[in-house]
XYZ file of C-alpha atoms in Angstrom:
308
model
C -97.245 68.457 125.948
C -95.401 68.896 129.280
C -96.965 66.960 132.145
C -99.113 69.095 134.404
C -99.064 68.742 138.172
C -102.498 67.119 138.065
C -101.445 64.487 135.536
C -98.294 63.792 137.536
C -100.429 63.339 140.653
C -102.744 60.870 138.908
C -99.825 58.854 137.498
C -98.227 58.712 140.962
C -101.161 56.563 142.113
C -100.070 53.778 139.737
C -96.729 53.066 141.383
C -96.627 49.347 140.563
C -96.916 49.961 136.826
C -94.081 50.136 134.336
C -93.138 53.243 132.319
C -95.012 51.985 129.247
C -98.340 51.771 131.078
C -97.831 55.202 132.613
C -96.824 56.678 129.250
C -100.011 55.405 127.645
C -102.138 56.679 130.522
C -100.424 60.042 130.063
C -101.025 59.776 126.315
C -104.790 59.716 126.950
C -104.755 62.245 129.797
C -102.736 64.709 127.718
C -104.733 64.422 124.498
C -107.523 66.594 123.181
C -109.459 69.501 124.606
C -109.098 68.309 128.203
C -105.415 67.431 127.840
C -103.520 68.104 131.057
C -106.593 68.724 133.219
C -106.805 65.202 134.650
C -110.291 64.870 133.142
C -111.328 62.682 130.205
C -114.133 62.478 127.661
C -113.975 59.288 125.612
C -116.162 58.319 122.640
C -117.077 54.590 122.786
C -118.771 52.906 119.846
C -119.400 49.262 120.681
C -123.170 49.557 120.308
C -123.272 48.043 116.806
C -122.034 44.764 118.258
C -123.903 45.093 121.549
C -127.324 46.306 120.310
C -127.364 45.771 116.546
C -126.758 48.080 113.568
C -130.242 49.559 113.103
C -130.760 50.361 116.786
C -127.328 51.955 116.910
C -126.876 53.748 113.595
C -130.275 54.320 111.957
C -130.826 57.541 113.987
C -127.742 58.947 112.202
C -126.890 56.824 109.193
C -123.348 58.161 108.925
C -122.601 55.886 111.878
C -122.681 52.758 109.740
C -119.230 53.865 108.509
C -116.374 53.213 110.986
C -114.574 56.353 109.772
C -117.461 58.510 110.957
C -116.951 57.741 114.633
C -113.202 58.140 114.866
C -113.420 61.405 112.907
C -116.087 62.575 115.371
C -113.712 61.823 118.254
C -110.941 63.784 116.497
C -113.146 66.749 115.585
C -114.661 66.983 119.072
C -111.270 66.825 120.808
C -111.925 63.617 122.766
C -109.190 62.070 124.910
C -109.650 58.685 123.212
C -111.869 56.546 120.991
C -112.944 53.030 122.068
C -114.399 50.282 119.866
C -114.326 46.525 119.132
C -111.756 44.915 116.861
C -113.534 45.403 113.527
C -114.067 49.134 113.919
C -110.509 49.696 115.172
C -108.984 47.646 112.342
C -110.986 49.708 109.850
C -109.530 53.036 111.039
C -106.212 52.436 112.820
C -104.047 53.004 109.742
C -105.777 56.146 108.470
C -106.025 57.754 111.909
C -102.709 56.648 113.394
C -101.568 59.218 115.935
C -104.637 61.439 115.578
C -106.468 60.139 118.656
C -105.584 57.446 121.228
C -107.408 54.188 120.495
C -108.837 51.744 123.039
C -109.485 48.218 121.774
C -112.462 46.666 123.565
C -111.524 43.017 123.935
C -114.904 41.500 124.753
C -118.446 41.981 123.550
C -121.918 40.487 123.766
C -125.031 40.686 121.606
C -128.781 40.868 122.215
C -129.719 37.852 120.112
C -129.578 35.486 123.078
C -131.625 36.217 126.198
C -129.732 34.949 129.229
C -130.042 35.536 132.947
C -126.312 35.244 133.625
C -124.557 37.476 131.075
C -120.989 36.862 129.973
C -119.264 38.547 127.037
C -117.133 36.709 124.499
C -113.514 37.706 124.022
C -113.371 39.226 120.536
C -109.878 40.741 120.472
C -106.466 40.294 122.052
C -103.633 42.250 123.612
C -101.595 41.416 120.497
C -104.298 43.038 118.376
C -104.158 46.181 120.510
C -100.380 46.358 120.195
C -100.470 45.675 116.446
C -103.014 48.468 115.928
C -101.132 51.063 117.964
C -103.728 51.318 120.708
C -103.144 53.252 123.923
C -105.164 50.810 126.073
C -107.343 47.732 126.118
C -110.946 47.669 127.329
C -112.922 44.858 128.941
C -116.448 44.482 130.354
C -117.269 42.625 133.553
C -120.742 41.940 134.925
C -120.659 41.886 138.735
C -123.845 40.119 139.808
C -123.754 37.551 137.007
C -123.425 33.887 137.873
C -120.608 33.831 135.309
C -118.682 36.713 136.863
C -115.790 34.595 138.159
C -114.543 33.452 134.720
C -114.763 37.085 133.578
C -112.721 38.241 136.591
C -110.116 35.545 136.002
C -109.846 36.309 132.292
C -109.554 40.027 133.016
C -106.722 39.468 135.489
C -104.719 37.587 132.862
C -105.434 40.198 130.192
C -104.336 42.997 132.525
C -101.102 41.138 133.208
C -100.503 40.526 129.499
C -101.262 44.158 128.685
C -98.954 45.477 131.393
C -96.113 43.425 129.986
C -96.347 45.393 126.727
C -97.052 48.752 128.366
C -100.827 48.993 127.899
C -103.255 50.131 130.620
C -106.735 48.638 130.964
C -110.123 50.354 130.925
C -112.797 48.249 132.650
C -116.506 48.605 131.951
C -117.902 47.440 135.336
C -121.610 46.905 134.732
C -123.569 45.060 137.441
C -126.052 42.724 135.780
C -127.507 39.273 136.286
C -130.158 37.204 137.991
C -128.947 38.262 141.442
C -129.883 41.911 140.853
C -133.139 43.696 140.203
C -133.276 45.989 137.175
C -133.296 48.969 139.536
C -130.381 47.431 141.408
C -128.104 47.538 138.357
C -127.633 51.273 138.911
C -128.163 51.405 142.703
C -125.606 53.573 144.485
C -124.323 50.728 146.678
C -124.007 48.407 143.678
C -122.304 50.996 141.460
C -119.776 51.754 144.214
C -119.211 48.016 144.692
C -118.635 47.646 140.937
C -116.008 50.392 141.057
C -114.282 48.710 143.992
C -114.249 45.314 142.249
C -112.719 46.794 139.088
C -110.070 48.610 141.117
C -109.215 45.443 143.043
C -108.827 43.534 139.772
C -106.228 46.050 138.592
C -108.163 48.408 136.316
C -106.413 51.653 135.502
C -109.579 53.398 134.301
C -112.998 52.338 135.577
C -116.239 52.959 133.721
C -119.504 52.683 135.650
C -123.039 53.938 135.159
C -124.309 57.076 136.928
C -125.668 55.781 140.242
C -129.293 56.159 141.299
C -130.499 56.808 144.851
C -131.834 53.259 145.274
C -129.866 50.945 147.625
C -130.136 47.306 146.557
C -128.415 45.300 149.293
C -130.145 45.162 152.695
C -126.841 44.889 154.561
C -125.439 47.864 152.661
C -128.587 49.862 153.423
C -127.959 49.438 157.155
C -124.433 50.828 156.776
C -125.516 53.758 154.593
C -128.061 54.677 157.250
C -125.793 54.119 160.250
C -122.963 56.254 158.875
C -125.216 58.798 157.160
C -123.656 58.323 153.720
C -125.258 61.023 151.523
C -127.190 59.747 148.493
C -129.786 62.438 147.752
C -128.030 64.113 144.835
C -126.141 62.657 141.884
C -123.038 64.522 143.099
C -123.344 62.774 146.485
C -123.598 59.369 144.863
C -120.756 59.994 142.414
C -118.564 61.159 145.291
C -119.187 57.847 147.073
C -118.361 55.837 143.923
C -115.097 57.734 143.361
C -114.216 57.269 147.041
C -114.892 53.538 146.615
C -112.202 53.328 143.926
C -109.289 53.658 146.349
C -110.340 57.058 147.657
C -110.064 58.635 144.224
C -106.705 57.063 143.384
C -108.159 55.314 140.363
C -109.639 57.101 137.356
C -113.446 56.696 137.460
C -115.486 57.821 134.465
C -119.219 57.504 133.907
C -121.257 56.273 130.962
C -123.693 58.506 129.120
C -126.482 56.000 129.662
C -129.696 55.806 127.665
C -130.421 58.351 124.945
C -131.820 61.628 126.278
C -132.212 65.241 125.214
C -129.351 67.716 125.441
C -130.501 69.570 128.592
C -130.831 66.241 130.428
C -127.363 65.117 129.291
C -125.739 68.342 130.440
C -127.616 68.363 133.744
C -126.370 64.852 134.467
C -122.802 65.813 133.503
C -122.932 68.758 135.914
C -123.806 66.329 138.709
C -120.978 64.016 137.692
C -118.479 66.875 137.629
C -119.657 68.252 140.968
C -119.197 64.820 142.528
C -115.581 64.552 141.398
C -115.936 62.276 138.376
C -112.828 62.103 136.218
C -114.989 62.403 133.126
C -117.520 60.791 130.810
C -117.480 58.036 128.218
C -120.386 58.995 125.996
C -121.541 56.952 123.013
C -125.179 56.967 121.873
C -125.880 60.416 123.244
C -123.150 61.710 120.954
C -122.969 59.694 117.721
C -126.735 59.334 117.243
C -127.011 63.121 116.866
C -126.200 65.023 113.655
C -122.467 65.560 113.559
C -122.389 69.298 114.267
C -124.781 68.800 117.176
C -122.696 65.897 118.498
C -119.485 67.948 118.388
C -121.190 70.817 120.190
C -122.541 68.475 122.866
C -119.188 66.789 123.465
C -117.435 70.141 123.671
C -120.040 71.433 126.135
C -119.485 68.311 128.245
C -115.735 68.921 128.159
C -116.211 72.510 129.238
C -118.232 71.409 132.273
C -115.456 69.043 133.329
C -112.761 71.597 132.563
C -114.368 74.098 134.938
C -114.917 71.541 137.717
C -112.546 71.623 140.651
């Protein structure tokens, strides 16, 4: 499709990148129901690796089959589908060209209980290129004692991906012994996570919807001194988007824990009002019956489509 003014504006913020990276960003921005709007709804299915098969797929047993998820992304009109190596290898041939694929290059599991989380690299840039992916994905855990090796590995992967024309989507999830459980989604911490991902070179940044809590005492002083609004989700999202180079990086928000449809849509309205570029929604979509999941994803897209 011809590039819209909004897509051209977004791509102009990535001036250091080569034409291949920009073409693949455009490939995702121009695909699906929201194509051309500058907004994105992505279906991620890494939960089987991250949380285990029963916890992830028993609520909707079709999800044990890799084909189910990519077909859901196609049928719903998502901008892209993201998954670990095994799921992408299982569907890349059959669904080539039907939906942009994002290969998530690192993953963790819940079998080991550790205070300083660090994901293992489970795929490569070569895998992403071989499978026709539009981007790579990578998770970092700001707040973990093992964050520095993750940052360093991510920097090299971003460089390698750029060389072959692939952008990078970064899951920036604060976690670790240095943070309280409430602090993992605190507004100051979420904004900090977005800033860190942007500074590391992420093209698309995924963070969790921020809560009103402020974790860092020094940040709390600044929020109070400069009257940074935090009362509504839209206020907090606006601050997180501002923290990613004043909105010059694509910031999308996770769907979070499973919740009922009214709660999902209410949260999405807050995200859209705050200027989020979109949602990356996994469990809240694929754990529902397929028709219900498609309807939910399309309702989410409509909220973002109408947002200014």
